[in-house]
């Protein structure tokens, strides 16, 4: 489908041809398919090789949505991330040991993979801040193959100097990779901004209904061919029924994310004015360190915000008193979720390290859903009032 059509149109009509005239693509629940002579193992029609009509439809939609040449879906965001990194950072005879530059506040699962698994797989990693090209240059080595960043960081919603990351990578022939889960392709379009690989936990905004785990990688056709080949070995395929759900969820991506942008901004503004709230972290607010960058590069500031109350006890009490917002990890679904990063996403970090990152015990993260903003604020306002 023409890339000139609006994203909202591409989300609805960007897939394969209709099968048997069915308006909605059915689930192809078959592990294997009638044999055809093929030149390559990857083209054998077998479910693990991600080439069922459900997989091909999703790949076509995702490539169109993100503006890439090709895409592949994976069984989880982590399957997409690890498969991508293991492909880009593969040891090759005669070449330097592979090395990755990685932003220092990545999603916990990615961080654990890079610190616990990557070294044993022959991959060196250096963690760097998101703002200082001199630091990146000092840490780069002849073996540096890729630079991995996130479009918005968890839970303080920082925005790295994404433009500088792209320029740095171009200059050195390093592959720029971005996990765009938090911003979603509605708010930020990394491939158009010059990134070479766009990753997603499709569990979050792309699916939007908190009922599957899935991942996606979008890039050039040649890179996606290599990622798919690696995933065919590692086995991180997405189940066809989950493909069906993801395809259904994708169609309302813009409607959901635009509402989540509005809800998050509304909630952030109200929270910032509340006397029991010490600080609000949301790039849509003028005082946030990432505000200027978000204003310049993003269409919206996303559906996640966080705020500080005075103590762990105050945060716990507040969460317990909320009636609409659910105390659960994850983000990007239609329902509002809340969590305390100190005991969820960042529980694995020492208290000192958390403090250094600016993650206090009284920090509450909110992943805003699509409910009416006034009802959400009433829920938070009542829970704050009952605690003071
Ligand atoms: N990337 C980010 C930014 C995430 O927040 C998450 C999960 O929370 C992941 C990747 C991993 O995704 P999944 O849980 O689908 O494996």
Short mmCIF file of N, CA and C in Angstrom, two decimals, residues 93-253:
data_model
loop_
_atom_site.label_atom_id
_atom_site.label_comp_id
_atom_site.label_asym_id
_atom_site.label_seq_id
_atom_site.Cartn_x
_atom_site.Cartn_y
_atom_site.Cartn_z
N UNK A 93 34.95 -14.52 12.14
CA UNK A 93 36.39 -14.76 12.08
C UNK A 93 37.11 -13.57 11.43
N UNK A 94 38.21 -13.15 12.02
CA UNK A 94 39.00 -12.08 11.43
C UNK A 94 38.52 -10.69 11.80
N UNK A 95 37.37 -10.60 12.50
CA UNK A 95 36.89 -9.26 12.92
C UNK A 95 37.07 -9.12 14.42
N UNK A 96 37.14 -7.87 14.90
CA UNK A 96 37.28 -7.61 16.34
C UNK A 96 36.09 -8.21 17.09
N UNK A 97 36.30 -8.47 18.38
CA UNK A 97 35.22 -8.96 19.23
C UNK A 97 34.07 -7.94 19.20
N UNK A 98 32.83 -8.43 18.98
CA UNK A 98 31.71 -7.48 18.84
C UNK A 98 31.45 -6.69 20.11
N UNK A 99 31.12 -5.43 19.93
CA UNK A 99 30.92 -4.51 21.05
C UNK A 99 29.65 -3.69 20.81
N UNK A 100 28.88 -3.49 21.88
CA UNK A 100 27.63 -2.71 21.81
C UNK A 100 27.73 -1.50 22.72
N UNK A 101 27.32 -0.34 22.23
CA UNK A 101 27.07 0.81 23.10
C UNK A 101 25.59 0.76 23.47
N UNK A 102 25.29 0.88 24.76
CA UNK A 102 23.89 0.78 25.19
C UNK A 102 23.59 1.89 26.17
N UNK A 103 22.40 2.50 26.01
CA UNK A 103 21.99 3.55 26.93
C UNK A 103 21.87 2.95 28.34
N UNK A 104 22.21 3.74 29.34
CA UNK A 104 22.36 3.15 30.68
C UNK A 104 21.06 2.95 31.45
N UNK A 105 19.92 3.37 30.89
CA UNK A 105 18.67 3.16 31.64
C UNK A 105 17.66 2.38 30.82
N UNK A 106 18.14 1.32 30.16
CA UNK A 106 17.25 0.51 29.31
C UNK A 106 16.27 -0.29 30.15
N UNK A 107 15.22 -0.79 29.50
CA UNK A 107 14.27 -1.70 30.14
C UNK A 107 15.03 -2.83 30.87
N UNK A 108 14.54 -3.19 32.06
CA UNK A 108 15.24 -4.14 32.93
C UNK A 108 15.58 -5.47 32.26
N UNK A 109 14.66 -6.01 31.45
CA UNK A 109 14.91 -7.30 30.80
C UNK A 109 16.08 -7.19 29.81
N UNK A 110 16.13 -6.08 29.09
CA UNK A 110 17.22 -5.86 28.13
C UNK A 110 18.53 -5.70 28.90
N UNK A 111 18.46 -4.94 29.98
CA UNK A 111 19.65 -4.71 30.82
C UNK A 111 20.18 -6.04 31.37
N UNK A 112 19.29 -6.89 31.86
CA UNK A 112 19.72 -8.19 32.41
C UNK A 112 20.35 -9.03 31.31
N UNK A 113 19.76 -9.04 30.12
CA UNK A 113 20.35 -9.81 29.02
C UNK A 113 21.76 -9.30 28.72
N UNK A 114 21.91 -7.98 28.70
CA UNK A 114 23.22 -7.41 28.33
C UNK A 114 24.27 -7.62 29.42
N UNK A 115 23.85 -7.64 30.69
CA UNK A 115 24.84 -7.81 31.76
C UNK A 115 25.06 -9.29 32.09
N UNK A 116 24.00 -10.12 32.00
CA UNK A 116 24.14 -11.52 32.44
C UNK A 116 24.47 -12.47 31.30
N UNK A 117 23.91 -12.26 30.13
CA UNK A 117 24.06 -13.24 29.04
C UNK A 117 25.08 -12.83 27.97
N UNK A 118 25.05 -11.54 27.61
CA UNK A 118 25.88 -11.11 26.46
C UNK A 118 27.37 -11.43 26.64
N UNK A 119 27.97 -11.16 27.84
CA UNK A 119 29.41 -11.43 27.95
C UNK A 119 29.74 -12.90 27.68
N UNK A 120 28.89 -13.81 28.17
CA UNK A 120 29.14 -15.24 27.95
C UNK A 120 28.98 -15.62 26.48
N UNK A 121 28.30 -14.79 25.73
CA UNK A 121 28.11 -15.05 24.29
C UNK A 121 29.15 -14.32 23.45
N UNK A 122 30.16 -13.78 24.13
CA UNK A 122 31.27 -13.14 23.40
C UNK A 122 30.97 -11.72 22.97
N UNK A 123 30.00 -11.08 23.64
CA UNK A 123 29.63 -9.70 23.27
C UNK A 123 30.02 -8.76 24.40
N UNK A 124 30.77 -7.71 24.09
CA UNK A 124 31.12 -6.70 25.09
C UNK A 124 30.11 -5.57 25.01
N UNK A 125 29.78 -5.02 26.19
CA UNK A 125 28.80 -3.94 26.24
C UNK A 125 29.35 -2.80 27.09
N UNK A 126 29.18 -1.58 26.63
CA UNK A 126 29.47 -0.40 27.45
C UNK A 126 28.19 0.40 27.58
N UNK A 127 27.86 0.76 28.83
CA UNK A 127 26.67 1.56 29.07
C UNK A 127 27.05 3.03 29.10
N UNK A 128 26.27 3.84 28.41
CA UNK A 128 26.57 5.28 28.30
C UNK A 128 25.30 6.10 28.55
N UNK A 129 25.49 7.37 28.91
CA UNK A 129 24.34 8.28 29.05
C UNK A 129 23.77 8.61 27.68
N UNK A 130 22.65 9.31 27.68
CA UNK A 130 21.98 9.56 26.40
C UNK A 130 22.30 10.90 25.78
N UNK A 131 23.23 11.67 26.39
CA UNK A 131 23.38 13.07 25.97
C UNK A 131 24.75 13.49 25.46
N UNK A 132 25.76 12.66 25.63
CA UNK A 132 27.12 13.17 25.47
C UNK A 132 27.93 12.40 24.41
N UNK A 133 27.95 12.90 23.17
CA UNK A 133 28.69 12.21 22.10
C UNK A 133 30.17 12.01 22.43
N UNK A 134 30.74 12.89 23.28
CA UNK A 134 32.16 12.69 23.64
C UNK A 134 32.33 11.42 24.46
N UNK A 135 31.36 11.18 25.35
CA UNK A 135 31.41 9.94 26.13
C UNK A 135 31.26 8.73 25.20
N UNK A 136 30.34 8.83 24.22
CA UNK A 136 30.14 7.71 23.30
C UNK A 136 31.44 7.44 22.52
N UNK A 137 32.07 8.52 22.08
CA UNK A 137 33.31 8.36 21.29
C UNK A 137 34.39 7.72 22.15
N UNK A 138 34.44 8.11 23.43
CA UNK A 138 35.47 7.56 24.31
C UNK A 138 35.27 6.07 24.55
N UNK A 139 34.02 5.64 24.53
CA UNK A 139 33.71 4.22 24.79
C UNK A 139 33.69 3.37 23.52
N UNK A 140 33.61 4.00 22.37
CA UNK A 140 33.54 3.22 21.12
C UNK A 140 34.87 2.53 20.86
N UNK A 141 34.79 1.38 20.21
CA UNK A 141 36.00 0.60 19.89
C UNK A 141 35.94 0.22 18.41
N UNK A 142 37.04 -0.32 17.89
CA UNK A 142 36.96 -0.79 16.49
C UNK A 142 35.87 -1.85 16.31
N UNK A 143 35.59 -2.62 17.37
CA UNK A 143 34.57 -3.67 17.26
C UNK A 143 33.15 -3.20 17.50
N UNK A 144 32.93 -1.89 17.73
CA UNK A 144 31.57 -1.40 18.02
C UNK A 144 30.69 -1.56 16.78
N UNK A 145 29.64 -2.34 16.93
CA UNK A 145 28.78 -2.64 15.77
C UNK A 145 27.43 -1.93 15.86
N UNK A 146 26.95 -1.71 17.10
CA UNK A 146 25.59 -1.15 17.23
C UNK A 146 25.51 -0.27 18.47
N UNK A 147 24.51 0.61 18.46
CA UNK A 147 24.23 1.52 19.58
C UNK A 147 22.73 1.37 19.85
N UNK A 148 22.38 0.93 21.07
CA UNK A 148 20.98 0.68 21.42
C UNK A 148 20.47 1.73 22.40
N UNK A 149 19.39 2.40 22.02
CA UNK A 149 18.76 3.40 22.90
C UNK A 149 17.24 3.14 22.94
N UNK A 150 16.57 3.85 23.84
CA UNK A 150 15.10 3.82 23.89
C UNK A 150 14.57 5.22 23.63
N UNK A 151 13.39 5.32 23.03
CA UNK A 151 12.87 6.65 22.67
C UNK A 151 12.43 7.43 23.90
N UNK A 152 11.90 6.73 24.90
CA UNK A 152 11.55 7.37 26.19
C UNK A 152 11.97 6.36 27.25
N UNK A 153 12.63 6.83 28.30
CA UNK A 153 13.13 5.85 29.27
C UNK A 153 12.12 5.65 30.41
N UNK A 154 12.26 4.51 31.03
CA UNK A 154 11.39 4.10 32.12
C UNK A 154 12.14 4.26 33.44
N UNK A 155 11.59 4.84 34.46
CA UNK A 155 10.26 5.41 34.62
C UNK A 155 10.26 6.94 34.60
N UNK A 156 11.41 7.58 34.26
CA UNK A 156 11.47 9.04 34.37
C UNK A 156 11.24 9.74 33.03
N UNK A 157 11.02 8.95 31.98
CA UNK A 157 10.63 9.48 30.66
C UNK A 157 11.66 10.46 30.11
N UNK A 158 12.93 10.08 30.26
CA UNK A 158 13.97 10.92 29.68
C UNK A 158 14.04 10.70 28.17
N UNK A 159 14.51 11.72 27.47
CA UNK A 159 14.64 11.63 26.01
C UNK A 159 16.12 11.84 25.69
N UNK A 160 16.78 10.80 25.18
CA UNK A 160 18.19 10.91 24.80
C UNK A 160 18.32 11.87 23.61
N UNK A 161 19.54 12.28 23.32
CA UNK A 161 19.76 13.13 22.14
C UNK A 161 19.74 12.22 20.91
N UNK A 162 18.52 11.91 20.48
CA UNK A 162 18.33 10.91 19.43
C UNK A 162 18.94 11.35 18.11
N UNK A 163 18.89 12.64 17.84
CA UNK A 163 19.49 13.17 16.60
C UNK A 163 21.00 12.93 16.61
N UNK A 164 21.62 13.17 17.78
CA UNK A 164 23.07 12.98 17.90
C UNK A 164 23.43 11.50 17.80
N UNK A 165 22.57 10.61 18.31
CA UNK A 165 22.84 9.17 18.22
C UNK A 165 22.89 8.76 16.74
N UNK A 166 21.92 9.24 15.97
CA UNK A 166 21.88 8.90 14.54
C UNK A 166 23.14 9.42 13.83
N UNK A 167 23.52 10.66 14.12
CA UNK A 167 24.70 11.26 13.46
C UNK A 167 25.97 10.50 13.86
N UNK A 168 26.09 10.18 15.15
CA UNK A 168 27.26 9.46 15.65
C UNK A 168 27.39 8.11 14.94
N UNK A 169 26.27 7.40 14.83
CA UNK A 169 26.31 6.06 14.23
C UNK A 169 26.64 6.15 12.74
N UNK A 170 26.06 7.12 12.07
CA UNK A 170 26.32 7.29 10.62
C UNK A 170 27.80 7.52 10.37
N UNK A 171 28.36 8.41 11.17
CA UNK A 171 29.77 8.79 10.99
C UNK A 171 30.69 7.60 11.16
N UNK A 172 30.32 6.67 12.06
CA UNK A 172 31.23 5.57 12.38
C UNK A 172 30.84 4.24 11.77
N UNK A 173 29.77 4.21 11.00
CA UNK A 173 29.34 2.94 10.42
C UNK A 173 28.83 1.97 11.47
N UNK A 174 28.21 2.53 12.53
CA UNK A 174 27.64 1.71 13.61
C UNK A 174 26.13 1.66 13.37
N UNK A 175 25.50 0.50 13.62
CA UNK A 175 24.05 0.39 13.37
C UNK A 175 23.29 1.03 14.53
N UNK A 176 22.43 2.00 14.23
CA UNK A 176 21.63 2.66 15.27
C UNK A 176 20.34 1.87 15.47
N UNK A 177 20.12 1.46 16.72
CA UNK A 177 18.96 0.61 17.04
C UNK A 177 18.16 1.31 18.13
N UNK A 178 16.85 1.39 17.95
CA UNK A 178 16.02 2.05 18.97
C UNK A 178 14.84 1.17 19.36
N UNK A 179 14.66 1.04 20.66
CA UNK A 179 13.45 0.41 21.19
C UNK A 179 12.42 1.53 21.32
N UNK A 180 11.43 1.50 20.42
CA UNK A 180 10.45 2.60 20.32
C UNK A 180 9.13 2.23 21.00
N UNK A 181 9.20 1.28 21.93
CA UNK A 181 7.98 0.79 22.59
C UNK A 181 7.20 1.91 23.27
N UNK A 182 7.89 2.74 24.07
CA UNK A 182 7.19 3.73 24.89
C UNK A 182 6.55 4.84 24.04
N UNK A 183 7.23 5.26 22.98
CA UNK A 183 6.67 6.36 22.17
C UNK A 183 5.61 5.84 21.21
N UNK A 184 5.84 4.63 20.66
CA UNK A 184 5.01 4.03 19.61
C UNK A 184 5.21 4.80 18.30
N UNK A 185 4.91 4.15 17.17
CA UNK A 185 5.11 4.85 15.88
C UNK A 185 4.16 6.03 15.69
N UNK A 186 3.17 6.17 16.57
CA UNK A 186 2.28 7.33 16.46
C UNK A 186 3.02 8.59 16.92
N UNK A 187 3.80 8.46 17.98
CA UNK A 187 4.46 9.64 18.55
C UNK A 187 5.87 9.89 18.03
N UNK A 188 6.57 8.82 17.65
CA UNK A 188 7.93 9.02 17.14
C UNK A 188 8.18 8.04 16.01
N UNK A 189 8.88 8.53 14.95
CA UNK A 189 9.09 7.74 13.75
C UNK A 189 10.59 7.61 13.50
N UNK A 190 11.21 6.66 14.22
CA UNK A 190 12.67 6.57 14.22
C UNK A 190 13.30 6.35 12.85
N UNK A 191 12.66 5.52 12.00
CA UNK A 191 13.30 5.23 10.71
C UNK A 191 13.33 6.48 9.84
N UNK A 192 12.30 7.30 9.96
CA UNK A 192 12.29 8.56 9.22
C UNK A 192 13.33 9.53 9.80
N UNK A 193 13.63 9.37 11.09
CA UNK A 193 14.63 10.24 11.73
C UNK A 193 16.06 9.71 11.51
N UNK A 194 16.20 8.58 10.81
CA UNK A 194 17.53 8.10 10.46
C UNK A 194 18.00 6.86 11.21
N UNK A 195 17.22 6.37 12.19
CA UNK A 195 17.60 5.11 12.85
C UNK A 195 17.50 3.98 11.83
N UNK A 196 18.33 2.94 12.07
CA UNK A 196 18.37 1.86 11.08
C UNK A 196 17.53 0.65 11.49
N UNK A 197 17.32 0.49 12.79
CA UNK A 197 16.51 -0.64 13.26
C UNK A 197 15.55 -0.13 14.34
N UNK A 198 14.26 -0.44 14.17
CA UNK A 198 13.24 -0.04 15.15
C UNK A 198 12.66 -1.30 15.80
N UNK A 199 12.73 -1.33 17.13
CA UNK A 199 12.25 -2.49 17.88
C UNK A 199 11.00 -2.12 18.67
N UNK A 200 10.15 -3.12 18.90
CA UNK A 200 8.99 -2.90 19.76
C UNK A 200 8.70 -4.10 20.62
N UNK A 201 8.31 -3.85 21.87
CA UNK A 201 7.52 -4.83 22.59
C UNK A 201 6.09 -4.55 22.12
N UNK A 202 5.59 -5.41 21.20
CA UNK A 202 4.24 -5.22 20.67
C UNK A 202 3.18 -5.57 21.71
N UNK A 203 3.63 -6.15 22.81
CA UNK A 203 2.79 -6.37 23.99
C UNK A 203 2.11 -5.08 24.44
N UNK A 204 2.78 -3.95 24.20
CA UNK A 204 2.34 -2.67 24.78
C UNK A 204 1.39 -1.95 23.82
N UNK A 205 1.83 -0.79 23.27
CA UNK A 205 0.88 0.02 22.50
C UNK A 205 0.43 -0.66 21.21
N UNK A 206 1.33 -1.37 20.52
CA UNK A 206 0.94 -1.91 19.21
C UNK A 206 -0.28 -2.82 19.35
N UNK A 207 -0.27 -3.68 20.35
CA UNK A 207 -1.44 -4.53 20.58
C UNK A 207 -2.50 -3.79 21.40
N UNK A 208 -2.09 -3.21 22.51
CA UNK A 208 -2.95 -2.26 23.21
C UNK A 208 -4.01 -2.83 24.13
N UNK A 209 -4.10 -4.14 24.28
CA UNK A 209 -5.20 -4.69 25.07
C UNK A 209 -4.73 -5.62 26.20
N UNK A 210 -3.45 -5.61 26.50
CA UNK A 210 -2.91 -6.37 27.64
C UNK A 210 -3.31 -7.85 27.61
N UNK A 211 -3.38 -8.44 26.40
CA UNK A 211 -3.80 -9.84 26.37
C UNK A 211 -2.86 -10.77 25.60
N UNK A 212 -1.73 -10.26 25.13
CA UNK A 212 -0.71 -11.12 24.51
C UNK A 212 0.67 -10.54 24.84
N UNK A 213 1.73 -11.35 24.66
CA UNK A 213 3.08 -10.79 24.55
C UNK A 213 3.54 -11.01 23.11
N UNK A 214 4.22 -10.01 22.56
CA UNK A 214 4.67 -10.07 21.17
C UNK A 214 5.77 -9.03 20.97
N UNK A 215 6.54 -9.20 19.91
CA UNK A 215 7.59 -8.23 19.59
C UNK A 215 7.64 -7.97 18.11
N UNK A 216 8.37 -6.94 17.72
CA UNK A 216 8.50 -6.62 16.30
C UNK A 216 9.84 -5.94 16.04
N UNK A 217 10.39 -6.20 14.85
CA UNK A 217 11.61 -5.54 14.39
C UNK A 217 11.33 -5.01 12.98
N UNK A 218 11.68 -3.77 12.73
CA UNK A 218 11.46 -3.17 11.41
C UNK A 218 12.78 -2.56 10.94
N UNK A 219 13.12 -2.83 9.68
CA UNK A 219 14.40 -2.31 9.16
C UNK A 219 14.43 -2.48 7.64
N UNK A 220 15.62 -2.57 7.07
CA UNK A 220 15.73 -2.84 5.63
C UNK A 220 15.40 -4.32 5.38
N UNK A 221 15.06 -4.62 4.12
CA UNK A 221 14.71 -6.01 3.78
C UNK A 221 15.88 -6.94 4.08
N UNK A 222 17.10 -6.50 3.78
CA UNK A 222 18.26 -7.36 3.98
C UNK A 222 18.49 -7.66 5.47
N UNK A 223 18.38 -6.63 6.31
CA UNK A 223 18.57 -6.88 7.76
C UNK A 223 17.46 -7.77 8.31
N UNK A 224 16.22 -7.49 7.88
CA UNK A 224 15.09 -8.29 8.40
C UNK A 224 15.26 -9.75 7.96
N UNK A 225 15.80 -9.97 6.78
CA UNK A 225 16.06 -11.35 6.33
C UNK A 225 17.04 -12.02 7.29
N UNK A 226 18.07 -11.29 7.71
CA UNK A 226 19.06 -11.87 8.64
C UNK A 226 18.44 -12.08 10.04
N UNK A 227 17.63 -11.12 10.51
CA UNK A 227 16.99 -11.29 11.83
C UNK A 227 16.05 -12.50 11.81
N UNK A 228 15.32 -12.65 10.71
CA UNK A 228 14.36 -13.75 10.61
C UNK A 228 15.10 -15.09 10.60
N UNK A 229 16.20 -15.14 9.86
CA UNK A 229 17.01 -16.35 9.79
C UNK A 229 17.49 -16.74 11.20
N UNK A 230 17.94 -15.74 11.96
CA UNK A 230 18.40 -16.01 13.33
C UNK A 230 17.23 -16.45 14.20
N UNK A 231 16.07 -15.80 14.05
CA UNK A 231 14.92 -16.16 14.88
C UNK A 231 14.43 -17.57 14.53
N UNK A 232 14.59 -17.96 13.28
CA UNK A 232 14.20 -19.31 12.89
C UNK A 232 15.03 -20.35 13.64
N UNK A 233 16.28 -20.00 13.97
CA UNK A 233 17.12 -20.91 14.77
C UNK A 233 16.75 -20.84 16.24
N UNK A 234 16.54 -19.62 16.73
CA UNK A 234 16.31 -19.45 18.17
C UNK A 234 14.88 -19.84 18.55
N UNK A 235 13.97 -19.76 17.60
CA UNK A 235 12.61 -20.29 17.85
C UNK A 235 11.64 -19.31 18.47
N UNK A 236 11.92 -18.01 18.42
CA UNK A 236 11.04 -17.05 19.10
C UNK A 236 9.84 -16.61 18.30
N UNK A 237 9.15 -17.57 17.67
CA UNK A 237 8.02 -17.23 16.78
C UNK A 237 6.78 -16.82 17.58
N UNK A 238 5.91 -16.00 16.96
CA UNK A 238 4.64 -15.62 17.58
C UNK A 238 3.56 -16.62 17.16
N UNK A 239 2.74 -17.01 18.12
CA UNK A 239 1.64 -17.95 17.86
C UNK A 239 0.60 -17.30 16.92
N UNK A 240 -0.02 -18.07 15.99
CA UNK A 240 -0.96 -17.45 15.02
C UNK A 240 -2.15 -16.76 15.68
N UNK A 241 -2.64 -17.30 16.78
CA UNK A 241 -3.78 -16.63 17.42
C UNK A 241 -3.34 -15.29 17.99
N UNK A 242 -2.11 -15.25 18.52
CA UNK A 242 -1.58 -13.96 19.01
C UNK A 242 -1.38 -13.00 17.85
N UNK A 243 -1.00 -13.54 16.66
CA UNK A 243 -0.89 -12.68 15.46
C UNK A 243 -2.24 -12.05 15.16
N UNK A 244 -3.29 -12.86 15.23
CA UNK A 244 -4.65 -12.37 14.95
C UNK A 244 -5.01 -11.23 15.91
N UNK A 245 -4.73 -11.46 17.20
CA UNK A 245 -5.06 -10.43 18.19
C UNK A 245 -4.25 -9.16 17.96
N UNK A 246 -2.96 -9.34 17.62
CA UNK A 246 -2.11 -8.16 17.39
C UNK A 246 -2.60 -7.40 16.16
N UNK A 247 -2.97 -8.15 15.10
CA UNK A 247 -3.48 -7.47 13.91
C UNK A 247 -4.74 -6.67 14.24
N UNK A 248 -5.61 -7.25 15.07
CA UNK A 248 -6.84 -6.55 15.46
C UNK A 248 -6.52 -5.31 16.29
N UNK A 249 -5.60 -5.49 17.25
CA UNK A 249 -5.26 -4.36 18.12
C UNK A 249 -4.64 -3.21 17.35
N UNK A 250 -3.78 -3.55 16.39
CA UNK A 250 -3.06 -2.51 15.62
C UNK A 250 -4.00 -1.50 14.95
N UNK A 251 -5.17 -1.99 14.54
CA UNK A 251 -6.05 -1.13 13.73
C UNK A 251 -6.48 0.12 14.48
N UNK A 252 -6.51 0.05 15.82
CA UNK A 252 -6.95 1.22 16.60
C UNK A 252 -5.77 1.95 17.25
N UNK A 253 -4.55 1.67 16.78
CA UNK A 253 -3.36 2.24 17.43
C UNK A 253 -3.43 3.76 17.57
#
